[in-house]
Tab-separated table of C-alpha atoms in Angstrom:
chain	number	residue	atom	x	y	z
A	1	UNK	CA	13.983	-43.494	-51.243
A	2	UNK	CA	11.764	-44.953	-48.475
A	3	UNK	CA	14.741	-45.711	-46.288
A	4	UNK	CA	16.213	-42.286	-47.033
A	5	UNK	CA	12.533	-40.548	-45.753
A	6	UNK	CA	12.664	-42.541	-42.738
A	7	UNK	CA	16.256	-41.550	-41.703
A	8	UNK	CA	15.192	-38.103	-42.000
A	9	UNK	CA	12.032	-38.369	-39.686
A	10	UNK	CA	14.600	-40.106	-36.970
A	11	UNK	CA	17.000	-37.240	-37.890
A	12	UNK	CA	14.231	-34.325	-37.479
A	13	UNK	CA	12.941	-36.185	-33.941
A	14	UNK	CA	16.358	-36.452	-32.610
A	15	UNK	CA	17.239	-32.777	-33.197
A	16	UNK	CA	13.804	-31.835	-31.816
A	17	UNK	CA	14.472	-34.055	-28.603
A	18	UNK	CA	18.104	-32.394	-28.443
A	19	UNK	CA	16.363	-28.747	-28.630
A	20	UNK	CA	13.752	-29.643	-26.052
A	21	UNK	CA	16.251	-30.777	-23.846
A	22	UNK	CA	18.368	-27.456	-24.077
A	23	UNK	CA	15.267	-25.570	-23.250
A	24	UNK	CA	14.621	-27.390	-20.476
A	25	UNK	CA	17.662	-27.242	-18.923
A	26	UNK	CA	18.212	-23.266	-19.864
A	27	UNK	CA	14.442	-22.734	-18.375
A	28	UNK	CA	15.969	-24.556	-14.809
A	29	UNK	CA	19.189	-22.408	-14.661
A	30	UNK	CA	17.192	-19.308	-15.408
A	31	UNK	CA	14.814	-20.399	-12.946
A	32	UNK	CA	17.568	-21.092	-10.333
A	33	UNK	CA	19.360	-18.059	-11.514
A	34	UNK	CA	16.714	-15.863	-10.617
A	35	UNK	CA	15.004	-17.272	-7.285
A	36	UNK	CA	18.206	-17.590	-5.619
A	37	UNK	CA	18.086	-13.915	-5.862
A	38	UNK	CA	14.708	-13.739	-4.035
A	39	UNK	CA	15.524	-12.574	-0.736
A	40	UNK	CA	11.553	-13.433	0.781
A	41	UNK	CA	13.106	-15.515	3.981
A	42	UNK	CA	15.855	-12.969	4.841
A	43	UNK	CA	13.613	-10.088	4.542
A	44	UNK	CA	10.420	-11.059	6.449
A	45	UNK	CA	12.474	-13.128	8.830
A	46	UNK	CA	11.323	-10.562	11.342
A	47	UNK	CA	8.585	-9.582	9.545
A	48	UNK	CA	9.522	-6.556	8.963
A	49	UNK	CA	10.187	-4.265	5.554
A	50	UNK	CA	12.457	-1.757	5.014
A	51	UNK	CA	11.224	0.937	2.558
A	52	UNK	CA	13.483	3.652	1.635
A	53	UNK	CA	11.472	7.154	1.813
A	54	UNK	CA	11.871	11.050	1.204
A	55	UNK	CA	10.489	12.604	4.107
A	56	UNK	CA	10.030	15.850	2.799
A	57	UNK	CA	7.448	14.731	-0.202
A	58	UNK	CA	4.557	16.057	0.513
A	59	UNK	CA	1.693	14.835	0.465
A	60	UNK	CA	3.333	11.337	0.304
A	61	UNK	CA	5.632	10.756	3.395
A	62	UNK	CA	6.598	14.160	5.220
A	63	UNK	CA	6.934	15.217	8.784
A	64	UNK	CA	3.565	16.493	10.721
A	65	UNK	CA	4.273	19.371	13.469
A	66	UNK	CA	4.867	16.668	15.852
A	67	UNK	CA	7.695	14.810	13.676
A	68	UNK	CA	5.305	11.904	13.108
A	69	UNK	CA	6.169	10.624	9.590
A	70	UNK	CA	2.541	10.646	7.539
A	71	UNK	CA	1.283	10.821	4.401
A	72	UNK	CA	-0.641	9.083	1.692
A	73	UNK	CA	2.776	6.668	0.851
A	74	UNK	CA	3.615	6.324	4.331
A	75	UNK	CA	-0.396	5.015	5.431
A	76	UNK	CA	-0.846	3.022	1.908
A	77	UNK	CA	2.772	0.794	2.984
A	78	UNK	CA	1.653	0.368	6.114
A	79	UNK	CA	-2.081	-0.807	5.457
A	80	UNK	CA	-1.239	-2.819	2.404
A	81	UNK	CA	2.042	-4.440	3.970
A	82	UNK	CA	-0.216	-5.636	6.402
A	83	UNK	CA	-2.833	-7.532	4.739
A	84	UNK	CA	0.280	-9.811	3.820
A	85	UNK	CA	1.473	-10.094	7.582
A	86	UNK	CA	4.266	-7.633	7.132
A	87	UNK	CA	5.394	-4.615	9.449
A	88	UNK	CA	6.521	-1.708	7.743
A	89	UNK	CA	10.443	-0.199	8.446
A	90	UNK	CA	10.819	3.524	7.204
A	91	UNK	CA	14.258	4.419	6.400
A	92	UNK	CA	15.046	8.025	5.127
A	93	UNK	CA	16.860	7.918	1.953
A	94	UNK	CA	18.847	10.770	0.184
A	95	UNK	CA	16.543	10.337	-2.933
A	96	UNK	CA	19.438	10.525	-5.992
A	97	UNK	CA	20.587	7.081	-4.023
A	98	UNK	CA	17.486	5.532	-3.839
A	99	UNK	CA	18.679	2.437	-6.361
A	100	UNK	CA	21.646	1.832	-4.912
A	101	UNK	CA	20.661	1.607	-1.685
A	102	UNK	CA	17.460	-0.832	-3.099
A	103	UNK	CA	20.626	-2.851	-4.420
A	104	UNK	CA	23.373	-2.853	-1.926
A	105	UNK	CA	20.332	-4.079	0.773
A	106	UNK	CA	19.839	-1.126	2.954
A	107	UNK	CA	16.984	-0.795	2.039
A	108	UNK	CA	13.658	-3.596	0.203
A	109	UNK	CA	11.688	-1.544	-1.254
A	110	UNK	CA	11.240	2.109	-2.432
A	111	UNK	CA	7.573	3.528	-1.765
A	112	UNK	CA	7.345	7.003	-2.275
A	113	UNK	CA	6.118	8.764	-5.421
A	114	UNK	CA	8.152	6.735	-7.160
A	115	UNK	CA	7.516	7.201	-11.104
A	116	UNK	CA	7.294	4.537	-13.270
A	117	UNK	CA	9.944	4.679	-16.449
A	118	UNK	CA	12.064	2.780	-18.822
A	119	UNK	CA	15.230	3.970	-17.387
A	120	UNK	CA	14.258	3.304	-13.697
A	121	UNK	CA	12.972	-0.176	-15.200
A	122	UNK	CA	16.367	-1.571	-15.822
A	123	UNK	CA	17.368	-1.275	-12.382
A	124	UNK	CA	14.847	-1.773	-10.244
A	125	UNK	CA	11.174	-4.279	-10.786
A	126	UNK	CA	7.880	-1.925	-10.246
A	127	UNK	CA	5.085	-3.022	-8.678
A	128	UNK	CA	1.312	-2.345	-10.589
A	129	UNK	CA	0.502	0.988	-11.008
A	130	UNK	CA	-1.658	2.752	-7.909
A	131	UNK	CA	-1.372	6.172	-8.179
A	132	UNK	CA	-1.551	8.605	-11.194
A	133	UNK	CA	0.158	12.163	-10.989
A	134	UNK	CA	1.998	14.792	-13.364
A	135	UNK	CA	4.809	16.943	-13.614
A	136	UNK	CA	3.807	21.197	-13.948
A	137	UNK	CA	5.611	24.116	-13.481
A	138	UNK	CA	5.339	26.399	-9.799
A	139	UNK	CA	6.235	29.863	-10.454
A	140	UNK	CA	4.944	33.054	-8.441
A	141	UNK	CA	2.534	35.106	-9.746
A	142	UNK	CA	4.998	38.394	-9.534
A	143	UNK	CA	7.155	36.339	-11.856
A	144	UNK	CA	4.480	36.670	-14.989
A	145	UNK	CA	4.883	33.190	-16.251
A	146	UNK	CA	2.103	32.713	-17.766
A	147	UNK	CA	3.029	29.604	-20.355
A	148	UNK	CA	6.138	27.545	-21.013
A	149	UNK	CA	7.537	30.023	-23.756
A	150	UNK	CA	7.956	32.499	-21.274
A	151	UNK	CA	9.978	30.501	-19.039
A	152	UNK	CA	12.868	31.152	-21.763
A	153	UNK	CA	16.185	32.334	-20.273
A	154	UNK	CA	14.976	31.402	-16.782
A	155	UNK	CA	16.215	29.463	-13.703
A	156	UNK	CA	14.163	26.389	-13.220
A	157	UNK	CA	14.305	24.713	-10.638
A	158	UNK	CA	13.938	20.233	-10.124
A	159	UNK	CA	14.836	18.060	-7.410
A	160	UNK	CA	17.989	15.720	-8.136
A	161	UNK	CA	16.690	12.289	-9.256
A	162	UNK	CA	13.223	12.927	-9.307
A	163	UNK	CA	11.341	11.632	-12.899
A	164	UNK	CA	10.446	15.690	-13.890
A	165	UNK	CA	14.285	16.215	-14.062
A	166	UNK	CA	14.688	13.105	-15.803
A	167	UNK	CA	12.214	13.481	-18.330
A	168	UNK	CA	13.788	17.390	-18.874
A	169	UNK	CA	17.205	15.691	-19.248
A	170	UNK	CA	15.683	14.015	-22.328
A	171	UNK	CA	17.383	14.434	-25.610
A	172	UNK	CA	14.977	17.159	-27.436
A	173	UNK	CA	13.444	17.750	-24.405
A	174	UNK	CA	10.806	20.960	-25.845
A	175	UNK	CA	10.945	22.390	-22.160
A	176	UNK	CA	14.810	22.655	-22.114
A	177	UNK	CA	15.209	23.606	-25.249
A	178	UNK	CA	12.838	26.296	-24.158
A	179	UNK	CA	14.679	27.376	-21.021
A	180	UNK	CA	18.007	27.081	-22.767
A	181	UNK	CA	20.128	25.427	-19.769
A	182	UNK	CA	19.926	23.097	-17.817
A	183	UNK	CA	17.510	22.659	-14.527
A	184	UNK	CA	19.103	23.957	-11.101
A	185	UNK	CA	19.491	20.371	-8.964
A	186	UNK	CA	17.687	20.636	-5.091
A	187	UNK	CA	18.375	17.712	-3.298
A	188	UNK	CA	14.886	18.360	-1.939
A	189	UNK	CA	11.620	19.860	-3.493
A	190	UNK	CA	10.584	22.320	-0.437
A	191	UNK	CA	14.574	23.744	-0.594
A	192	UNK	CA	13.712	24.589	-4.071
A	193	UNK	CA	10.391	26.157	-3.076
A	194	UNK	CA	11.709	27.977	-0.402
A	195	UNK	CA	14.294	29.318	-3.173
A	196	UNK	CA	11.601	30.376	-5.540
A	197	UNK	CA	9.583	32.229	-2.570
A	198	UNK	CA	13.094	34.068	-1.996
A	199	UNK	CA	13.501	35.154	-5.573
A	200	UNK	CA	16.585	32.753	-6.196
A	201	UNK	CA	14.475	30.794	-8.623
A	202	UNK	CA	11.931	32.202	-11.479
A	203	UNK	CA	10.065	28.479	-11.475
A	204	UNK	CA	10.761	24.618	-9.700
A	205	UNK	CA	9.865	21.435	-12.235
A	206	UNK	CA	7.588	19.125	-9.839
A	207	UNK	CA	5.132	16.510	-9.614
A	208	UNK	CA	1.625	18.272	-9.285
A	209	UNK	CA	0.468	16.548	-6.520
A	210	UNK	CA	3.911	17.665	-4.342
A	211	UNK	CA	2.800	21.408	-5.601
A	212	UNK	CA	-1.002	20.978	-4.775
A	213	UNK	CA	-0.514	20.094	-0.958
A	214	UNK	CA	2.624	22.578	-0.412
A	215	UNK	CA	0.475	25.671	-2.034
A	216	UNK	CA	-2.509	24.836	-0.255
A	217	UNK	CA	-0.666	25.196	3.286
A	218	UNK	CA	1.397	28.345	2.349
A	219	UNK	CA	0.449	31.861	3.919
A	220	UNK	CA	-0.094	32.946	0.300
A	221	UNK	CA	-1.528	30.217	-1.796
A	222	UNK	CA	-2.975	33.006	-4.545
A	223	UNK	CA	0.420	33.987	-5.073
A	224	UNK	CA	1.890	30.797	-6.726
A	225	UNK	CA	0.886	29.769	-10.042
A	226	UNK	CA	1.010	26.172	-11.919
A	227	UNK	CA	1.663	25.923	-15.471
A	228	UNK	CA	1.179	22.049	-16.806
A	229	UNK	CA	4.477	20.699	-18.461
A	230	UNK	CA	2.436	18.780	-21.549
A	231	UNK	CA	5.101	15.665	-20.651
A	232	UNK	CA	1.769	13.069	-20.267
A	233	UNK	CA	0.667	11.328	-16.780
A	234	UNK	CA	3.306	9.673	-14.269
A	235	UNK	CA	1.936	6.415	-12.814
A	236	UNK	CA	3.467	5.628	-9.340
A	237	UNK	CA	4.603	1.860	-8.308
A	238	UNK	CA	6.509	0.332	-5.444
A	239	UNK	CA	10.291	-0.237	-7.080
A	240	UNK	CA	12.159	-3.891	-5.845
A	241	UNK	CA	14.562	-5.653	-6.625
A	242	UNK	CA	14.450	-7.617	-10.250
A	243	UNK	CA	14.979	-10.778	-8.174
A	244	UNK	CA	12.659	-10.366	-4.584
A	245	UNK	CA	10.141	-12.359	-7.165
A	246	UNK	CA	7.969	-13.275	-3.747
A	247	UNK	CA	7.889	-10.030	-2.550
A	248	UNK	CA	6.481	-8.552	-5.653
A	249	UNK	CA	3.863	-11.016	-5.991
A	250	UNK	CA	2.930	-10.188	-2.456
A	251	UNK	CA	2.633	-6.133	-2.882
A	252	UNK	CA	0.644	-6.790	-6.450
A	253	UNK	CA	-1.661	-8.928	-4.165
A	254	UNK	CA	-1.756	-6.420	-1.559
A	255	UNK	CA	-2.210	-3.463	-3.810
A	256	UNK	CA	-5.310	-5.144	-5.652
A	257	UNK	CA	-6.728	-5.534	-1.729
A	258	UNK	CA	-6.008	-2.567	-0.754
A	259	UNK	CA	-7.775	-0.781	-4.359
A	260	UNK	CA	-11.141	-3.954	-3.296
A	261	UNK	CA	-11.321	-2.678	0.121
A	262	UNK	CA	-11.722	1.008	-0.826
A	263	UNK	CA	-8.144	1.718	1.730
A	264	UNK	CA	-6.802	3.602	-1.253
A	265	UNK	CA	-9.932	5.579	-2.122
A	266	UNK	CA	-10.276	6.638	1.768
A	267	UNK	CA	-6.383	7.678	1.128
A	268	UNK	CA	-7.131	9.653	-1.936
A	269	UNK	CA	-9.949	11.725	-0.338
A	270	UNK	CA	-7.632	11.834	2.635
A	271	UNK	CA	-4.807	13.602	1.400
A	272	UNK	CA	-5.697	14.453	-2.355
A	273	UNK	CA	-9.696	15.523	-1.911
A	274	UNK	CA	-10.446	13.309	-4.599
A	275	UNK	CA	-10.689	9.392	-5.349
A	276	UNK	CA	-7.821	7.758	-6.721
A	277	UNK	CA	-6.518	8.894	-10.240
């Protein structure tokens, strides 16, 4: 019985050893696997960043009168990407390709309003969160929606990729199933305005901020009217590629500096009026 116990203890140690071994070796091919994906050398060879943009997203990266790209996005990139020793590249991006074009290399990094979800999150690796918004309904006021019940039978209104139309493509979406079809795809949120303005729309799905900074400059601003969507806040991060591991840590690390140094407050009351959400 004794020599039985002790051949059982050897037996339980050499399947342990055997496991441990497995695990190491799995954790170095994962390991391997993954940081031969990080593309930190190639991409700051120059020291330079491409980030993939819409340039019509106001208040985020847009066009000034003079064609100078601005915005809250635009000035947080370049600030933050700086702090790391890292010049910022601006490439304009038809939005419903942003991942691909994050994959395929065209572009490192997306940094523009760029919602945080689960089905963005299998494509793409998010940075922290830095920026809270929501999505609401823009209607005009001669339209008399006054709630999301009387948007029923209506033409709404969403720009093509963007998380509102996303979020309405939901199965038992309550907004759809209000509206009763599905939303009219823009490939850009100020064609859709300019639609609704026109009377080719009754109402445009967008993120509140986007509708806050386009009102405010209108002719007319007393003549639109927002109507919250009750879908729950949208935090913003900087999307990347799963395996640009270095990268990542370097924008979380930037990010935090930038929030320390007060760079994204001064933003915030810059183009929002408020300090960050």
């Amino acid at each position: 019985m004794i020599k039985q116990k002790i051949n059982w203890r050897r037996q339980l140690i050499g399947n342990g050893l055997v496991l441990l071994v497995i695990a190491v070796i799995a954790s170095f091919f994962w390991y391997r696997t993954i940081h031969s994906q990080d593309t930190w050398r190639q991409v700051t060879a120059d020291k330079t960043v491409v980030v993939g943009i819409d340039d019509t997203f106001v208040p985020m990266g847009f066009r000034n009168k003079d064609g100078q790209l601005v915005g809250y996005d635009v000035e947080l990139a370049r600030q933050s990407l700086k702090k790391i020793g890292l010049k910022a590249k601006f490439q304009v991006i038809d939005w419903s390709m942003k991942e691909t074009e994050l994959k395929t290399g065209h572009i490192d990094m997306i940094w523009n309003g760029y919602t945080k979800n689960a089905d963005r999150a299998k494509k793409v690796a998010f940075s922290d969160s830095y920026h809270h918004d929501k999505q609401v309904i823009v209607s005009m006021k001669n339209q008399q929606i006054n709630n999301l019940q009387d948007l029923k039978g209506k033409n709404l209104g969403a720009q093509t990729g963007s998380s509102g139309l996303l979020t309405y493509n939901e199965k038992g979406n309550k907004l759809k199933k209000i509206v009763g079809a599905d939303a009219q795809p823009y490939d850009t949120f100020d064609k859709a305005l300019n639609d609704l303005q026109v009377g080719r729309l009754n109402a445009v799905l967008i993120d509140a901020d986007y509708a806050g900074y386009y009102i405010a400059h209108e002719k007319d601003p007393q003549s639109f009217k927002i109507i919250d969507t009750n879908f729950g806040e949208d935090s913003y991060g900087v999307g990347m590629r799963k395996g640009d591991v270095t990268l990542i840590k370097k924008v979380n690390e930037a990010l935090a500096k930038s929030k320390a140094d007060g760079t994204i407050d001064k933003l915030s009351q810059k183009y929002f009026g408020v300090d960050n959400k």
